[in-house]
Amino acid sequence: MEPERDETIRVLVVDDHEVVRRGLLAFLDGEPDIEVVGAAGGGAQALDLLASTDAEGRRPDVIVMDLQMAPIDGIEATRQVRAHYDDIEVVALTSFGEEERVHAALQAGASGYVLKDSDADDVAAAVRAAHRGELQIDPVVARRLMSSLHTRRDHDPISDLTSRELDVLRLVAAGKPNKQ
């Protein structure tokens, strides 16, 4: 198999827990197709590091981003990364699998969602998937997400409308002008 282009995936690791950060660095650096170009202990530091690696021509392809950080959390940092560097993918890494955080991370532009208790191989797989432009979500989180989508689908949004809103909707559907 011929290499398409530069096969090495450049990764930036962002986590406010040094032990987690070091563990990810050690593991990811050992992967033959991954090069860690930097590590940051928070969202603000990550954005600064991203600017400097970009200026040096070592822009990461993927950022592994902890969500639970302060003062800039991973969701806001992801939003800022995607706003300024839309070619950089972000894999959200967290110890929480709450539906709201998953939605927020995905809405912010995350390309993956991995729980911290996942196998290290799952983190590497999520990095590779994000680099390929694929969305990878932890199976436990994906199940919860799917069940919440099914629950929402069972809800009839028309039942939330007032009788006046229903009348207006019927008139619009019939092609009536705004005045009517």
PDB file of C-alpha atoms in Angstrom:
ATOM      1  CA  MET A   1       0.000   0.000   0.000  1.00  0.00           C
ATOM      2  CA  GLU A   2       1.419   3.365  -1.036  1.00  0.00           C
ATOM      3  CA  PRO A   3       1.334   6.215   1.457  1.00  0.00           C
ATOM      4  CA  GLU A   4      -1.191   8.859   0.418  1.00  0.00           C
ATOM      5  CA  ARG A   5       0.777  11.827   1.770  1.00  0.00           C
ATOM      6  CA  ASP A   6       2.337  12.418   5.156  1.00  0.00           C
ATOM      7  CA  GLU A   7       1.038   9.381   7.034  1.00  0.00           C
ATOM      8  CA  THR A   8       2.063  10.763  10.430  1.00  0.00           C
ATOM      9  CA  ILE A   9      -0.821  12.256  12.420  1.00  0.00           C
ATOM     10  CA  ARG A  10       0.337  15.252  14.459  1.00  0.00           C
ATOM     11  CA  VAL A  11      -1.451  15.400  17.820  1.00  0.00           C
ATOM     12  CA  LEU A  12      -1.764  17.986  20.575  1.00  0.00           C
ATOM     13  CA  VAL A  13      -2.832  16.662  23.997  1.00  0.00           C
ATOM     14  CA  VAL A  14      -4.814  18.942  26.334  1.00  0.00           C
ATOM     15  CA  ASP A  15      -5.661  17.825  29.866  1.00  0.00           C
ATOM     16  CA  ASP A  16      -5.408  19.620  33.204  1.00  0.00           C
ATOM     17  CA  HIS A  17      -4.391  16.436  35.043  1.00  0.00           C
ATOM     18  CA  GLU A  18      -0.660  15.910  34.626  1.00  0.00           C
ATOM     19  CA  VAL A  19      -0.867  12.154  35.182  1.00  0.00           C
ATOM     20  CA  VAL A  20      -3.474  11.752  32.440  1.00  0.00           C
ATOM     21  CA  ARG A  21      -1.560  14.082  30.130  1.00  0.00           C
ATOM     22  CA  ARG A  22       1.713  12.190  30.646  1.00  0.00           C
ATOM     23  CA  GLY A  23      -0.009   8.850  30.170  1.00  0.00           C
ATOM     24  CA  LEU A  24      -1.536   9.980  26.878  1.00  0.00           C
ATOM     25  CA  LEU A  25       1.785  11.426  25.728  1.00  0.00           C
ATOM     26  CA  ALA A  26       3.646   8.208  26.534  1.00  0.00           C
ATOM     27  CA  PHE A  27       1.080   6.028  24.812  1.00  0.00           C
ATOM     28  CA  LEU A  28       0.469   8.173  21.722  1.00  0.00           C
ATOM     29  CA  ASP A  29       4.192   8.813  21.185  1.00  0.00           C
ATOM     30  CA  GLY A  30       4.654   5.036  21.030  1.00  0.00           C
ATOM     31  CA  GLU A  31       2.253   4.737  18.097  1.00  0.00           C
ATOM     32  CA  PRO A  32       4.119   4.498  14.768  1.00  0.00           C
ATOM     33  CA  ASP A  33       1.714   6.773  12.877  1.00  0.00           C
ATOM     34  CA  ILE A  34       1.260   9.439  15.577  1.00  0.00           C
ATOM     35  CA  GLU A  35       3.593  12.272  16.524  1.00  0.00           C
ATOM     36  CA  VAL A  36       2.740  14.326  19.610  1.00  0.00           C
ATOM     37  CA  VAL A  37       3.641  17.947  18.802  1.00  0.00           C
ATOM     38  CA  GLY A  38       2.721  19.375  22.184  1.00  0.00           C
ATOM     39  CA  ALA A  39       0.807  19.145  25.430  1.00  0.00           C
ATOM     40  CA  ALA A  40      -1.145  21.748  27.364  1.00  0.00           C
ATOM     41  CA  GLY A  41      -2.677  21.845  30.815  1.00  0.00           C
ATOM     42  CA  GLY A  42      -5.724  23.917  29.900  1.00  0.00           C
ATOM     43  CA  GLY A  43      -7.806  25.513  27.175  1.00  0.00           C
ATOM     44  CA  ALA A  44      -6.042  28.899  27.135  1.00  0.00           C
ATOM     45  CA  GLN A  45      -2.605  27.283  27.102  1.00  0.00           C
ATOM     46  CA  ALA A  46      -3.780  24.973  24.302  1.00  0.00           C
ATOM     47  CA  LEU A  47      -4.874  27.915  22.152  1.00  0.00           C
ATOM     48  CA  ASP A  48      -1.508  29.651  22.712  1.00  0.00           C
ATOM     49  CA  LEU A  49       0.394  26.446  21.936  1.00  0.00           C
ATOM     50  CA  LEU A  50      -1.719  25.906  18.843  1.00  0.00           C
ATOM     51  CA  ALA A  51      -0.792  29.375  17.561  1.00  0.00           C
ATOM     52  CA  SER A  52       2.933  28.750  18.143  1.00  0.00           C
ATOM     53  CA  THR A  53       2.961  25.253  16.584  1.00  0.00           C
ATOM     54  CA  ASP A  54       1.075  26.690  13.620  1.00  0.00           C
ATOM     55  CA  ALA A  55       3.643  29.485  13.241  1.00  0.00           C
ATOM     56  CA  GLU A  56       6.443  26.873  13.353  1.00  0.00           C
ATOM     57  CA  GLY A  57       4.767  24.782  10.645  1.00  0.00           C
ATOM     58  CA  ARG A  58       3.972  21.972  13.090  1.00  0.00           C
ATOM     59  CA  ARG A  59       0.210  22.484  13.252  1.00  0.00           C
ATOM     60  CA  PRO A  60      -1.503  19.444  14.765  1.00  0.00           C
ATOM     61  CA  ASP A  61      -3.972  17.429  12.724  1.00  0.00           C
ATOM     62  CA  VAL A  62      -5.912  16.306  15.801  1.00  0.00           C
ATOM     63  CA  ILE A  63      -6.284  17.620  19.344  1.00  0.00           C
ATOM     64  CA  VAL A  64      -7.179  15.264  22.178  1.00  0.00           C
ATOM     65  CA  MET A  65      -9.104  17.655  24.439  1.00  0.00           C
ATOM     66  CA  ASP A  66     -10.215  17.131  28.031  1.00  0.00           C
ATOM     67  CA  LEU A  67     -13.628  18.718  28.517  1.00  0.00           C
ATOM     68  CA  GLN A  68     -13.524  19.364  32.266  1.00  0.00           C
ATOM     69  CA  MET A  69     -11.023  22.230  32.687  1.00  0.00           C
ATOM     70  CA  ALA A  70     -11.032  25.770  34.040  1.00  0.00           C
ATOM     71  CA  PRO A  71     -11.180  28.666  33.332  1.00  0.00           C
ATOM     72  CA  ILE A  72     -11.677  27.772  29.647  1.00  0.00           C
ATOM     73  CA  ASP A  73     -13.272  24.334  29.477  1.00  0.00           C
ATOM     74  CA  GLY A  74     -12.720  21.882  26.651  1.00  0.00           C
ATOM     75  CA  ILE A  75     -16.036  22.678  25.006  1.00  0.00           C
ATOM     76  CA  GLU A  76     -15.224  26.387  24.672  1.00  0.00           C
ATOM     77  CA  ALA A  77     -11.634  25.592  23.641  1.00  0.00           C
ATOM     78  CA  THR A  78     -13.000  23.205  20.981  1.00  0.00           C
ATOM     79  CA  ARG A  79     -15.357  25.914  19.735  1.00  0.00           C
ATOM     80  CA  GLN A  80     -12.443  28.375  19.438  1.00  0.00           C
ATOM     81  CA  VAL A  81     -10.176  25.833  17.735  1.00  0.00           C
ATOM     82  CA  ARG A  82     -12.842  24.983  15.158  1.00  0.00           C
ATOM     83  CA  ALA A  83     -13.571  28.693  14.564  1.00  0.00           C
ATOM     84  CA  HIS A  84      -9.927  29.539  13.835  1.00  0.00           C
ATOM     85  CA  TYR A  85      -8.569  26.235  12.480  1.00  0.00           C
ATOM     86  CA  ASP A  86     -11.379  24.380  10.745  1.00  0.00           C
ATOM     87  CA  ASP A  87      -8.978  21.754   9.389  1.00  0.00           C
ATOM     88  CA  ILE A  88      -7.969  20.583  12.878  1.00  0.00           C
ATOM     89  CA  GLU A  89     -10.097  17.804  14.334  1.00  0.00           C
ATOM     90  CA  VAL A  90     -10.830  17.548  18.055  1.00  0.00           C
ATOM     91  CA  VAL A  91     -11.396  14.351  20.014  1.00  0.00           C
ATOM     92  CA  ALA A  92     -13.165  15.112  23.296  1.00  0.00           C
ATOM     93  CA  LEU A  93     -11.810  13.176  26.253  1.00  0.00           C
ATOM     94  CA  THR A  94     -13.713  13.130  29.522  1.00  0.00           C
ATOM     95  CA  SER A  95     -14.661  11.007  32.484  1.00  0.00           C
ATOM     96  CA  PHE A  96     -18.277  12.031  32.012  1.00  0.00           C
ATOM     97  CA  GLY A  97     -20.742  10.534  29.563  1.00  0.00           C
ATOM     98  CA  GLU A  98     -23.670  12.841  30.229  1.00  0.00           C
ATOM     99  CA  GLU A  99     -25.842  13.476  27.226  1.00  0.00           C
ATOM    100  CA  GLU A 100     -25.656  17.289  27.582  1.00  0.00           C
ATOM    101  CA  ARG A 101     -21.840  17.264  27.487  1.00  0.00           C
ATOM    102  CA  VAL A 102     -21.849  14.981  24.451  1.00  0.00           C
ATOM    103  CA  HIS A 103     -24.254  17.309  22.638  1.00  0.00           C
ATOM    104  CA  ALA A 104     -22.232  20.379  23.647  1.00  0.00           C
ATOM    105  CA  ALA A 105     -18.940  18.827  22.511  1.00  0.00           C
ATOM    106  CA  LEU A 106     -20.380  17.734  19.173  1.00  0.00           C
ATOM    107  CA  GLN A 107     -22.067  21.110  18.624  1.00  0.00           C
ATOM    108  CA  ALA A 108     -18.733  22.803  19.379  1.00  0.00           C
ATOM    109  CA  GLY A 109     -17.213  20.760  16.550  1.00  0.00           C
ATOM    110  CA  ALA A 110     -15.688  17.693  18.207  1.00  0.00           C
ATOM    111  CA  SER A 111     -15.011  14.781  15.851  1.00  0.00           C
ATOM    112  CA  GLY A 112     -14.954  12.156  18.548  1.00  0.00           C
ATOM    113  CA  TYR A 113     -15.929  11.520  22.125  1.00  0.00           C
ATOM    114  CA  VAL A 114     -13.890   9.131  24.264  1.00  0.00           C
ATOM    115  CA  LEU A 115     -14.265   8.369  27.958  1.00  0.00           C
ATOM    116  CA  LYS A 116     -11.127   8.477  30.112  1.00  0.00           C
ATOM    117  CA  ASP A 117     -11.705   4.915  31.274  1.00  0.00           C
ATOM    118  CA  SER A 118     -11.455   3.671  27.667  1.00  0.00           C
ATOM    119  CA  ASP A 119      -8.520   1.566  26.541  1.00  0.00           C
ATOM    120  CA  ALA A 120      -5.560   3.554  25.260  1.00  0.00           C
ATOM    121  CA  ASP A 121      -6.093   1.830  21.902  1.00  0.00           C
ATOM    122  CA  ASP A 122      -9.576   3.399  21.753  1.00  0.00           C
ATOM    123  CA  VAL A 123      -8.059   6.871  22.104  1.00  0.00           C
ATOM    124  CA  ALA A 124      -5.611   6.135  19.275  1.00  0.00           C
ATOM    125  CA  ALA A 125      -8.471   4.739  17.156  1.00  0.00           C
ATOM    126  CA  ALA A 126     -10.495   7.920  17.777  1.00  0.00           C
ATOM    127  CA  VAL A 127      -7.489  10.057  16.755  1.00  0.00           C
ATOM    128  CA  ARG A 128      -7.097   8.054  13.529  1.00  0.00           C
ATOM    129  CA  ALA A 129     -10.837   8.206  12.801  1.00  0.00           C
ATOM    130  CA  ALA A 130     -10.916  11.984  13.354  1.00  0.00           C
ATOM    131  CA  HIS A 131      -7.917  12.373  11.025  1.00  0.00           C
ATOM    132  CA  ARG A 132      -9.847  10.441   8.350  1.00  0.00           C
ATOM    133  CA  GLY A 133     -12.823  12.786   8.848  1.00  0.00           C
ATOM    134  CA  GLU A 134     -14.914  10.173  10.645  1.00  0.00           C
ATOM    135  CA  LEU A 135     -16.894  10.634  13.841  1.00  0.00           C
ATOM    136  CA  GLN A 136     -16.101   8.145  16.604  1.00  0.00           C
ATOM    137  CA  ILE A 137     -18.060   8.084  19.840  1.00  0.00           C
ATOM    138  CA  ASP A 138     -17.459   5.781  22.795  1.00  0.00           C
ATOM    139  CA  PRO A 139     -19.934   2.861  22.506  1.00  0.00           C
ATOM    140  CA  VAL A 140     -21.438   3.485  25.960  1.00  0.00           C
ATOM    141  CA  VAL A 141     -22.010   7.151  25.114  1.00  0.00           C
ATOM    142  CA  ALA A 142     -23.360   6.261  21.657  1.00  0.00           C
ATOM    143  CA  ARG A 143     -25.959   3.920  23.209  1.00  0.00           C
ATOM    144  CA  ARG A 144     -27.145   6.655  25.584  1.00  0.00           C
ATOM    145  CA  LEU A 145     -27.244   9.143  22.728  1.00  0.00           C
ATOM    146  CA  MET A 146     -29.260   6.799  20.521  1.00  0.00           C
ATOM    147  CA  SER A 147     -31.771   6.055  23.265  1.00  0.00           C
ATOM    148  CA  SER A 148     -32.238   9.790  23.880  1.00  0.00           C
ATOM    149  CA  LEU A 149     -32.810  10.328  20.145  1.00  0.00           C
ATOM    150  CA  HIS A 150     -35.415   7.559  20.115  1.00  0.00           C
ATOM    151  CA  THR A 151     -37.127   9.113  23.131  1.00  0.00           C
ATOM    152  CA  ARG A 152     -37.233  12.486  21.387  1.00  0.00           C
ATOM    153  CA  ARG A 153     -38.567  10.927  18.193  1.00  0.00           C
ATOM    154  CA  ASP A 154     -41.485   9.444  20.133  1.00  0.00           C
ATOM    155  CA  HIS A 155     -42.444  12.942  21.305  1.00  0.00           C
ATOM    156  CA  ASP A 156     -44.922  14.672  18.991  1.00  0.00           C
ATOM    157  CA  PRO A 157     -43.753  18.310  18.583  1.00  0.00           C
ATOM    158  CA  ILE A 158     -47.161  19.338  17.232  1.00  0.00           C
ATOM    159  CA  SER A 159     -48.679  18.643  20.651  1.00  0.00           C
ATOM    160  CA  ASP A 160     -46.557  21.549  21.989  1.00  0.00           C
ATOM    161  CA  LEU A 161     -48.258  24.071  19.668  1.00  0.00           C
ATOM    162  CA  THR A 162     -51.116  26.298  20.807  1.00  0.00           C
ATOM    163  CA  SER A 163     -54.389  26.244  18.885  1.00  0.00           C
ATOM    164  CA  ARG A 164     -53.522  29.635  17.353  1.00  0.00           C
ATOM    165  CA  GLU A 165     -50.106  28.351  16.231  1.00  0.00           C
ATOM    166  CA  LEU A 166     -51.836  25.345  14.655  1.00  0.00           C
ATOM    167  CA  ASP A 167     -54.236  27.675  12.803  1.00  0.00           C
ATOM    168  CA  VAL A 168     -51.301  29.731  11.476  1.00  0.00           C
ATOM    169  CA  LEU A 169     -49.468  26.566  10.454  1.00  0.00           C
ATOM    170  CA  ARG A 170     -52.514  25.323   8.536  1.00  0.00           C
ATOM    171  CA  LEU A 171     -52.838  28.663   6.710  1.00  0.00           C
ATOM    172  CA  VAL A 172     -49.134  28.690   5.796  1.00  0.00           C
ATOM    173  CA  ALA A 173     -49.397  25.104   4.544  1.00  0.00           C
ATOM    174  CA  ALA A 174     -52.362  26.132   2.413  1.00  0.00           C
ATOM    175  CA  GLY A 175     -50.232  28.849   0.794  1.00  0.00           C
ATOM    176  CA  LYS A 176     -52.152  31.775   2.277  1.00  0.00           C
ATOM    177  CA  PRO A 177     -50.423  35.192   2.450  1.00  0.00           C
ATOM    178  CA  ASN A 178     -49.109  36.577   5.750  1.00  0.00           C
ATOM    179  CA  LYS A 179     -52.070  38.931   6.175  1.00  0.00           C
ATOM    180  CA  GLN A 180     -54.473  36.007   6.415  1.00  0.00           C
TER     181      GLN A 180
END
